[in-house]
Each structure stands twice: as C-alpha cells, then as structure tokens.
PDB file of C-alpha atoms in Angstrom:
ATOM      1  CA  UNK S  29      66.099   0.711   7.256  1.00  0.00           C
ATOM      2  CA  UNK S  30      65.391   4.328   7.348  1.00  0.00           C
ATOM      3  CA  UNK S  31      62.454   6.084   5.820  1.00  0.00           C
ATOM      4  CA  UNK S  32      61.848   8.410   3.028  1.00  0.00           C
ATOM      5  CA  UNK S  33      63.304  11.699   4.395  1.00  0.00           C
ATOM      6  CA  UNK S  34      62.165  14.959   2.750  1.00  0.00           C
ATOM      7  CA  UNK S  35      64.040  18.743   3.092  1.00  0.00           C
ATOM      8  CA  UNK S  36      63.284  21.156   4.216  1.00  0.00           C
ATOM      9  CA  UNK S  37      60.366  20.733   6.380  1.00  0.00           C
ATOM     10  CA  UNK S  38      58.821  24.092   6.508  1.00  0.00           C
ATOM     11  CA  UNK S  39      59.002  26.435   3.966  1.00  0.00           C
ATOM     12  CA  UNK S  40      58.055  29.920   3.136  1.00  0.00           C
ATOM     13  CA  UNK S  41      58.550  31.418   0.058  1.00  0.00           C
ATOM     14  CA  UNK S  42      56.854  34.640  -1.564  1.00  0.00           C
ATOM     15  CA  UNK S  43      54.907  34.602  -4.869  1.00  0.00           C
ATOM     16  CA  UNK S  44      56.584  34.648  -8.572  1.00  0.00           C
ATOM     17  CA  UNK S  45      59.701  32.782  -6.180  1.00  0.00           C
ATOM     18  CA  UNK S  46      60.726  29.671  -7.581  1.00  0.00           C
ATOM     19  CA  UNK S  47      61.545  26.677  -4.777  1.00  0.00           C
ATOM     20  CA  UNK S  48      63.007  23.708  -5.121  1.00  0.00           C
ATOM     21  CA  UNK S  49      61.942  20.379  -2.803  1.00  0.00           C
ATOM     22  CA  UNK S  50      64.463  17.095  -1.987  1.00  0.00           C
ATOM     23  CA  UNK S  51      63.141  13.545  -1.292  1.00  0.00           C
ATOM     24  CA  UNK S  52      65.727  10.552  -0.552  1.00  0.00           C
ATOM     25  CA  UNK S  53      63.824   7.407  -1.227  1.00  0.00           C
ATOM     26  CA  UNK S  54      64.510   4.374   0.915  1.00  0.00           C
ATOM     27  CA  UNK S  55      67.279   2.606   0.061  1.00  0.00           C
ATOM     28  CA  UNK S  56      66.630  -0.187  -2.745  1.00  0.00           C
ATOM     29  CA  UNK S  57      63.611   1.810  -3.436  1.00  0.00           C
ATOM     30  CA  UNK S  58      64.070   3.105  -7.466  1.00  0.00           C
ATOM     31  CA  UNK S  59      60.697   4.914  -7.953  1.00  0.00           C
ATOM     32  CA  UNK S  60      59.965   8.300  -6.361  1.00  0.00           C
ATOM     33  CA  UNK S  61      56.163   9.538  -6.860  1.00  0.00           C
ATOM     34  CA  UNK S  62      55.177  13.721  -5.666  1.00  0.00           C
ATOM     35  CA  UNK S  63      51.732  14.810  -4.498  1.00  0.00           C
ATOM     36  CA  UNK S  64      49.953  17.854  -3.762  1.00  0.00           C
ATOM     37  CA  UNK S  65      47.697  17.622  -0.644  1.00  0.00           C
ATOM     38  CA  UNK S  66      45.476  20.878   0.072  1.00  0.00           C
ATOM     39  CA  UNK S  67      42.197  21.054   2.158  1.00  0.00           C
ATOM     40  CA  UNK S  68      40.090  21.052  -0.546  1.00  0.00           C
ATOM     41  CA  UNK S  69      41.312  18.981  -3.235  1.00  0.00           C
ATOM     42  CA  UNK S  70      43.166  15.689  -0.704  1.00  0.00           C
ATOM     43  CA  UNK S  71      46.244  14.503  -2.394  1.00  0.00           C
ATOM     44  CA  UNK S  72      47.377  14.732  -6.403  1.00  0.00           C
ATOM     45  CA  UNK S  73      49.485  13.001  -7.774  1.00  0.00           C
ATOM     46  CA  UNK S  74      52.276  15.117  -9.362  1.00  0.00           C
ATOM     47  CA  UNK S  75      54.647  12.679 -10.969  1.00  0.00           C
ATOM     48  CA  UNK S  76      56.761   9.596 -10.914  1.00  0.00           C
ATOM     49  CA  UNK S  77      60.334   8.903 -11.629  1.00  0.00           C
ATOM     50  CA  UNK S  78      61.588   5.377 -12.159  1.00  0.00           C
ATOM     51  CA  UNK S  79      65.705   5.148 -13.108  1.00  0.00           C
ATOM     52  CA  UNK S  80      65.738   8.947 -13.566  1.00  0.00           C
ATOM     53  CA  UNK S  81      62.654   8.652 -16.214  1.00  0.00           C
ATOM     54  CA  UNK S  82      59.529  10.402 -15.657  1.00  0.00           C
ATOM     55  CA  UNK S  83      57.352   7.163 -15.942  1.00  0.00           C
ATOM     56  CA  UNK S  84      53.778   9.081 -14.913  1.00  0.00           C
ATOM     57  CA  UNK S  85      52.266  12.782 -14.812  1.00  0.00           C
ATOM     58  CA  UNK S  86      49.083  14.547 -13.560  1.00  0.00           C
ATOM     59  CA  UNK S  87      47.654  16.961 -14.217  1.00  0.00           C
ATOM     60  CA  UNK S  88      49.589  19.559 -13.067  1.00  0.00           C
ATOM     61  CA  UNK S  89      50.559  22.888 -14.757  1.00  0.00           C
ATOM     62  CA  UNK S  90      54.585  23.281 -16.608  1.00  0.00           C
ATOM     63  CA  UNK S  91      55.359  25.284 -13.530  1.00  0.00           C
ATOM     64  CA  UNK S  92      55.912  22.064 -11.996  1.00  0.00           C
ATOM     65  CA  UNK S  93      58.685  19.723 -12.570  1.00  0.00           C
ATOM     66  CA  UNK S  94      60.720  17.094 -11.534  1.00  0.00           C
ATOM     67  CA  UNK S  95      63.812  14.717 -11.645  1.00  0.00           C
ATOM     68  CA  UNK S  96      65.541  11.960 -10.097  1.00  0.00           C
ATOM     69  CA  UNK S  97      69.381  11.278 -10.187  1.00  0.00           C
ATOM     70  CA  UNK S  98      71.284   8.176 -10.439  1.00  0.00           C
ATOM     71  CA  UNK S  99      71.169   7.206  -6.872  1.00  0.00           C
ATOM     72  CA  UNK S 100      67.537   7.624  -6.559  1.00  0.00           C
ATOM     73  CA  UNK S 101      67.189  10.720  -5.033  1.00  0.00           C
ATOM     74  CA  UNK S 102      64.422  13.003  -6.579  1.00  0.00           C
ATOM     75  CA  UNK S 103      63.810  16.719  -6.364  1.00  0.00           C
ATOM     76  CA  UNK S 104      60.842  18.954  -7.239  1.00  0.00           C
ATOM     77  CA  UNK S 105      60.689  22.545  -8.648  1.00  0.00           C
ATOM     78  CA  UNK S 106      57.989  25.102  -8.749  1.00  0.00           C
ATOM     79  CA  UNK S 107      58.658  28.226 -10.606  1.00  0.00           C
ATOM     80  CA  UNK S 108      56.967  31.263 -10.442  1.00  0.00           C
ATOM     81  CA  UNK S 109      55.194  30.389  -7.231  1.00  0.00           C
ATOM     82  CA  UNK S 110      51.308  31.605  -6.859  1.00  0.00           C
ATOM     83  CA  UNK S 111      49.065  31.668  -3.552  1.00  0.00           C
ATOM     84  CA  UNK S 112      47.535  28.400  -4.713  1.00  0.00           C
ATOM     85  CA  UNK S 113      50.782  26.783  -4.574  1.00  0.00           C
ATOM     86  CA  UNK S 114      50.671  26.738  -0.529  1.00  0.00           C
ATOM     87  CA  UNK S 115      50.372  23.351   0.201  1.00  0.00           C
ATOM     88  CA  UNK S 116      51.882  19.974   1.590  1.00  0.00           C
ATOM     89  CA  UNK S 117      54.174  18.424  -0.544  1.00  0.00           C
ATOM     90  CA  UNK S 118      54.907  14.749   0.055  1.00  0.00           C
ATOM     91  CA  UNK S 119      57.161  12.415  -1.435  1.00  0.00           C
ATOM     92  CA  UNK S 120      56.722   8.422  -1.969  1.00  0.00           C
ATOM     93  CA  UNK S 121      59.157   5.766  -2.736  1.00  0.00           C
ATOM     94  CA  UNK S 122      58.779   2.215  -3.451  1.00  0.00           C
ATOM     95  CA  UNK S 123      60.676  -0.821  -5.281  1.00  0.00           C
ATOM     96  CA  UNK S 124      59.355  -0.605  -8.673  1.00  0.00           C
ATOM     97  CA  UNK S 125      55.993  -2.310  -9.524  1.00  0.00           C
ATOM     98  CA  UNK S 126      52.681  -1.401  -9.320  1.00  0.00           C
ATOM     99  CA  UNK S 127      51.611  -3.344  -6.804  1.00  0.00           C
ATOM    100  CA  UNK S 128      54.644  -2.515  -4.071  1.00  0.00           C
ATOM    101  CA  UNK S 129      53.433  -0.575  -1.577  1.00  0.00           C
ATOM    102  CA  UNK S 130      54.283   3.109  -1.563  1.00  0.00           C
ATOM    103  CA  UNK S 131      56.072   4.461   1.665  1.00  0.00           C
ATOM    104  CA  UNK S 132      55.781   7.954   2.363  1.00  0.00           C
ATOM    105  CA  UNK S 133      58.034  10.697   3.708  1.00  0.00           C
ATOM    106  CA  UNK S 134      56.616  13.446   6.361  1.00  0.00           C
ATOM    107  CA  UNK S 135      56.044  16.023   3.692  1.00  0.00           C
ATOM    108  CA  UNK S 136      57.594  19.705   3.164  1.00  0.00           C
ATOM    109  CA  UNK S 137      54.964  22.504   3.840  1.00  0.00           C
ATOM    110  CA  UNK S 138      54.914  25.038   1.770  1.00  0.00           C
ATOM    111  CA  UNK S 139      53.407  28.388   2.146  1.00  0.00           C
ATOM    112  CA  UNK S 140      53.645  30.893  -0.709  1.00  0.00           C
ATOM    113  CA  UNK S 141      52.871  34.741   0.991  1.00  0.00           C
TER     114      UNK S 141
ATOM    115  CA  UNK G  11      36.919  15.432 -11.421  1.00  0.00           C
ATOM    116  CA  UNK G  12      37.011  13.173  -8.667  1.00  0.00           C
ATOM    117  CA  UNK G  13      37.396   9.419  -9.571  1.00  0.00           C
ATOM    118  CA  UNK G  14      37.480   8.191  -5.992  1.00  0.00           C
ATOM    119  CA  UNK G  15      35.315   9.780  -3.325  1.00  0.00           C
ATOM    120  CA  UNK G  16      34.922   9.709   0.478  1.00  0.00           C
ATOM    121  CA  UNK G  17      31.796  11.393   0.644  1.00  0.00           C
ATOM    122  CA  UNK G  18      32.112  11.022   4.150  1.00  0.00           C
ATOM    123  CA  UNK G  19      34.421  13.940   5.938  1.00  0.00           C
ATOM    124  CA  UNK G  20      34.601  12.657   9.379  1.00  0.00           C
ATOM    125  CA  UNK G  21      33.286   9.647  11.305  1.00  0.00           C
ATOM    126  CA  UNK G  22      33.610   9.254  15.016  1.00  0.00           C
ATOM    127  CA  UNK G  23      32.746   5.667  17.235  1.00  0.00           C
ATOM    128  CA  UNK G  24      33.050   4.750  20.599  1.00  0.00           C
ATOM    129  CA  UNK G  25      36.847   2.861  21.840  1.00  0.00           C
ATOM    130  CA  UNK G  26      35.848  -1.291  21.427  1.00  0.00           C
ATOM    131  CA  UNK G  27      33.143  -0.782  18.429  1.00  0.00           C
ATOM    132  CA  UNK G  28      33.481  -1.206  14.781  1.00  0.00           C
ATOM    133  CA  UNK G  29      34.488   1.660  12.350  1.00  0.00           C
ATOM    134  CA  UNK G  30      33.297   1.565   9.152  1.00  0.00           C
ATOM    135  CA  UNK G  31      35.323   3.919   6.006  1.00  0.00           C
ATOM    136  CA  UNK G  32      33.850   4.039   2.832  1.00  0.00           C
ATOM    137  CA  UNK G  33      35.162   4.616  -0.574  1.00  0.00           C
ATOM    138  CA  UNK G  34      33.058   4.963  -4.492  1.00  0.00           C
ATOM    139  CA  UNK G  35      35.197   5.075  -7.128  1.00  0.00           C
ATOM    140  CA  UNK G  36      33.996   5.683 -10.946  1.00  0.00           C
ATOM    141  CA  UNK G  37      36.913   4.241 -13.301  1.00  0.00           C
ATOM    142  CA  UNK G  38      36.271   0.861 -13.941  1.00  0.00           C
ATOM    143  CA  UNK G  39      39.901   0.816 -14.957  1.00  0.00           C
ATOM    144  CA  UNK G  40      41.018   0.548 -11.302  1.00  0.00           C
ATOM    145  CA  UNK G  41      41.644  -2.933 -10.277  1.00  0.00           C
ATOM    146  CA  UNK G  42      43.600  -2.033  -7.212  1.00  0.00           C
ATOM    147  CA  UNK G  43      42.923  -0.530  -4.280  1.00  0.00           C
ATOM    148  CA  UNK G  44      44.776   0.906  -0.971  1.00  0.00           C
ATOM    149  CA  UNK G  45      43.728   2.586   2.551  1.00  0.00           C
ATOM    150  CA  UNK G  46      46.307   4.966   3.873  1.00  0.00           C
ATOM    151  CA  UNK G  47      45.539   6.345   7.576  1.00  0.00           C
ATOM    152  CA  UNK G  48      47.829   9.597   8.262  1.00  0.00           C
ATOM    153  CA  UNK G  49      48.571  11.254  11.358  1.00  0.00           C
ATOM    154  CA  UNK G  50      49.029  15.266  11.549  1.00  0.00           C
ATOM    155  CA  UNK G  51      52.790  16.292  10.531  1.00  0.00           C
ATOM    156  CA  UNK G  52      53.454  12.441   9.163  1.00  0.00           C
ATOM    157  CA  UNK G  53      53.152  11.277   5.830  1.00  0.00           C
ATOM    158  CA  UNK G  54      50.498   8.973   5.036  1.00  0.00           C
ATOM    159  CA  UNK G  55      51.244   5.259   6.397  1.00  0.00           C
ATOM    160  CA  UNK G  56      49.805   2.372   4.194  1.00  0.00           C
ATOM    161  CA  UNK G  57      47.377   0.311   5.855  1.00  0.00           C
ATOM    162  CA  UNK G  58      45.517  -2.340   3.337  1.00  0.00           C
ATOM    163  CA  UNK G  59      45.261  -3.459  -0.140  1.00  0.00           C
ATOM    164  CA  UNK G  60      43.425  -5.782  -2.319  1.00  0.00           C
ATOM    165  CA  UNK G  61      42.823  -6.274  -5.858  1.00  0.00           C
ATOM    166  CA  UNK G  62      39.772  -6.632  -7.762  1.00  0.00           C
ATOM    167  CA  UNK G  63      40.248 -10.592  -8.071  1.00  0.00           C
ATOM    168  CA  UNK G  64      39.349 -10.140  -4.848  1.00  0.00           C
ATOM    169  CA  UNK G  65      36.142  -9.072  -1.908  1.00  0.00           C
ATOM    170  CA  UNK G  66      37.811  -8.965   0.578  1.00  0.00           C
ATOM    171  CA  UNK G  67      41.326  -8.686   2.334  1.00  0.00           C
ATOM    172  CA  UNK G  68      41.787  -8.715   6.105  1.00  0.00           C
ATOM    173  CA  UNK G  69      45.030  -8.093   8.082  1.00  0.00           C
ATOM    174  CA  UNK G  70      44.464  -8.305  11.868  1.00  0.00           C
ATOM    175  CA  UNK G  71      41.859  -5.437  13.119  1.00  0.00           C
ATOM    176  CA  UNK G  72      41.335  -3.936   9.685  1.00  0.00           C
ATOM    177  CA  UNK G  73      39.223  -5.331   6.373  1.00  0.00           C
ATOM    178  CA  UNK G  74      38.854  -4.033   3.348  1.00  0.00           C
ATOM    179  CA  UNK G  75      35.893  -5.309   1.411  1.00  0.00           C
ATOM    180  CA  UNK G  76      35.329  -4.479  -2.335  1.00  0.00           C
ATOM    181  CA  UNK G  77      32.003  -4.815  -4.597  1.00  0.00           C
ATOM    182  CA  UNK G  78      33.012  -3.905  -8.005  1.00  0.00           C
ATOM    183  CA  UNK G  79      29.632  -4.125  -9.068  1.00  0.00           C
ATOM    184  CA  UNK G  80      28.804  -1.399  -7.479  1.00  0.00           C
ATOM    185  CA  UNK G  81      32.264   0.311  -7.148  1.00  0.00           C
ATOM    186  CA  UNK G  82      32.493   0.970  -3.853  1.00  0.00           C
ATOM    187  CA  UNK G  83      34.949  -0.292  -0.870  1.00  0.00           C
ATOM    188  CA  UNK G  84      34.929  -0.390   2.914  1.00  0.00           C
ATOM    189  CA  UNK G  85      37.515  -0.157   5.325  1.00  0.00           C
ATOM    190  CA  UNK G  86      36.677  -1.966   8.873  1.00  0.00           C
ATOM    191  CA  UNK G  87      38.209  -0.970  12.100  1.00  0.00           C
ATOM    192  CA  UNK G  88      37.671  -4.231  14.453  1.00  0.00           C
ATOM    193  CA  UNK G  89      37.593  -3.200  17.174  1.00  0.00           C
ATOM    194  CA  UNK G  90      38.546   0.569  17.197  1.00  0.00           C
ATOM    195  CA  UNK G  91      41.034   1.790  19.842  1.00  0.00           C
ATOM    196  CA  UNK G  92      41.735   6.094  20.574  1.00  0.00           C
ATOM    197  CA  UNK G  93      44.871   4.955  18.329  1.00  0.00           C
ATOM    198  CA  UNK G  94      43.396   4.649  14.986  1.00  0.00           C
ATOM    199  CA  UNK G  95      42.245   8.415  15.821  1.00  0.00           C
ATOM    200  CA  UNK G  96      43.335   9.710  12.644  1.00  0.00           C
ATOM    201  CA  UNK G  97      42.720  10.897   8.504  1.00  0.00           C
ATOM    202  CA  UNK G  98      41.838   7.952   6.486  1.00  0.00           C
ATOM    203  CA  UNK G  99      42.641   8.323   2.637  1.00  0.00           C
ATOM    204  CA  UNK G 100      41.064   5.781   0.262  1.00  0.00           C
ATOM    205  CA  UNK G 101      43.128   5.182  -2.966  1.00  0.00           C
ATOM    206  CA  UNK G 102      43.081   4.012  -6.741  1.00  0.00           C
ATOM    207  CA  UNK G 103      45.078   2.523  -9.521  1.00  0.00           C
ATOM    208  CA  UNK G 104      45.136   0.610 -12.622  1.00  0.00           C
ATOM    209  CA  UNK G 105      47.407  -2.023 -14.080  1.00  0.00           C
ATOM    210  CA  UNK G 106      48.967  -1.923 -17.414  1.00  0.00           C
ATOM    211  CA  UNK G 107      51.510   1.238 -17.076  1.00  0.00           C
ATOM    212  CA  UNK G 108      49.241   3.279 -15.342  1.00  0.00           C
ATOM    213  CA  UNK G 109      50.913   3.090 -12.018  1.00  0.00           C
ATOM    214  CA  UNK G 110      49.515   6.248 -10.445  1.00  0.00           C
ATOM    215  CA  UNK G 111      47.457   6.354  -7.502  1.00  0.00           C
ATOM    216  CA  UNK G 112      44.334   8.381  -7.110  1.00  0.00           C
ATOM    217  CA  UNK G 113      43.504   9.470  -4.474  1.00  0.00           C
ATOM    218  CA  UNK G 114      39.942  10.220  -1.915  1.00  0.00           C
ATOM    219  CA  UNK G 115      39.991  13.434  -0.142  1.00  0.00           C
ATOM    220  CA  UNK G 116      40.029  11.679   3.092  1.00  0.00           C
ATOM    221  CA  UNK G 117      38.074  11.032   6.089  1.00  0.00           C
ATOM    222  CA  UNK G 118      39.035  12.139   9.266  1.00  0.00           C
ATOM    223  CA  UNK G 119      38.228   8.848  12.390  1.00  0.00           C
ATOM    224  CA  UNK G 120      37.702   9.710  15.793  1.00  0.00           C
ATOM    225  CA  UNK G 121      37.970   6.618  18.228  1.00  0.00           C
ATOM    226  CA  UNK G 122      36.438   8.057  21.812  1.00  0.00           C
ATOM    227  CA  UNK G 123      37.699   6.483  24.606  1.00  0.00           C
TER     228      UNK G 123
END
C-alpha cells in the first residue's frame, strides 16, 4: 500500500506570495491532519479534515487554510506569505478515529525569501 | 504554551545500552499518548502508544511507561543500535472530539557504535 505522498517537495516562494501544498492520503485513509514544524517551536498542528469537513484547528492565523475533496485528497494554502512562514510542512493521514495511528508523508519545505 | 515538553534536546548512549526519552505533559485532559522517531528528509514514523488505562506498553526493543500522577512518560530503547540514531518527538491527545495531537519539540538520539 503506498504512503502518504506530498507535492512538491521543495519550495521557494517570495513574501506577500500565496502557495498552495497537495497531500494524497493512503488509500482507505479518510482523515488528513497539517503541521507546521520549525526549529524552535517542533511540530503544530494546523488542521484536520475528515469527509471534506474541517473536524479540528490550531491555532494558526486566517492566512492559513485548508480542504479536502471527495476522494480524500487534501490541499493547504498560505496567502500572503511572511519570513516566518519558512518551514516544513507535513501531512498525516489515518482511518478515522482517534486512536488510529497517524502515518505521515515526507513533508514539503518551504522557504519564503 | 507548551503542553508537552522534552526538556531534553539531545541524548546520546553507547550501541548495546539502554536509551531513555522523556516526556512532561501539563493537560490532564490527555489520556493518550504516542512516540514518533523521524529521520532527516522523512516524515515522522510512529513508534509506540498507550493510553492512560495504562503504565506501560512494550513492543519489542521499545517501552513506553506512563505515571499520570506525575504526568510524565518515558520512552526505552532496549538495547540501542546506530539505527535508532534519530529525532524523537513525544506526543498528546485527548478523547471526546478532540482528536488533535500535540506535540514535544523533540529530542534528537545518538546511538554510538
């Protein structure tokens, strides 16, 4: 079964850009969680999708936002991109319940100049 | 601020003896708890869980042992092997809705052989 796959890999975008970020889940897999990881702060959780609902938020600003389609797939947006935004973005999928485990994908890097 | 805390950045043991991760965490409202270990460029890879009805969960070299009195949890590497060489994240949730996981910043293991 393949993993959770995340594009593009590498990113570089300049600030007040806007970027959009692609995760496909693992098949069967119908939630779709985002975090932030940086240096200083580890990872954040961003959000959660379940059945193309946002189920869970953090504490992130509006800039951020998300959705998920009907087949799973979820995508991220950051408008108006600011230095702090340079980070790794990874994506996690899992059944449904709390207690499945969360697989991740390898992450998009992005670096805002 | 930070609910769940690795206060330790980096730990490093010799190949063959034990490794020991810890984890505090200050929400009583977590009942479940997960070690991720992720390698550079690779999204984090789920290692171990248990619940708070439990102290203690093993699963072949590794052992996660929780004491909710105090909230705190351990992660033991039995014996540790150059492999495990890697960033160790610690992580939190709660039941009833709240299905997002918090997150330590991490602790980075170095197994010498």
């Amino acid at each position: 079964k393949a993993g959770v796959t995340q594009t593009p890999r590498y990113l570089i975008k300049t600030r007040g850009q806007q970027v959009t970020l692609s995760c496909s889940p693992i098949s069967g897999h119908r939630s779709v969680s985002w975090y932030q990881q940086t240096p200083g702060q580890g990872l954040q959780f961003l959000f959660e999708y379940f059945s193309e609902t946002q189920r869970n938020k953090g504490n992130f600003p509006g800039r951020f936002s998300g959705r998920q389609f009907s087949n799973s797939r979820s995508e991220m947006n950051v408008s108006t991109l600011e230095l702090g935004d340079s980070a790794l973005y990874l994506c996690a999928s899992k059944f449904s319940g709390w207690a499945d485990t969360q697989y991740f994908g390898p992450g998009t890097r992005l670096t805002v100049l | 601020d930070q609910q769940v805390k690795q206060n330790s950045p980096s730990l490093s043991v010799q190949e063959g003896r034990i490794s020991i991760l810890n984890c505090d965490y200050t929400n009583s409202m977590f009942d479940y708890f997960l070690w991720y270990k992720k390698y550079p460029a690779e999204g984090p890879t789920f290692l171990i869980s248990i619940s708070s009805i439990k102290d203690k969960n093993e699963d072949g070299r590794f052992t996660v042992f929780l004491n909710k009195s105090a909230k705190h949890l351990s992660l033991h590497i039995v014996p540790s092997q150059p492999g495990d060489s890697a960033v160790y994240f610690c992580a939190a949730s709660g039941q009833g809705g709240s299905e997002k996981l918090v997150f330590g910043k991490g602790m980075k293991l170095t197994v010498n052989p």
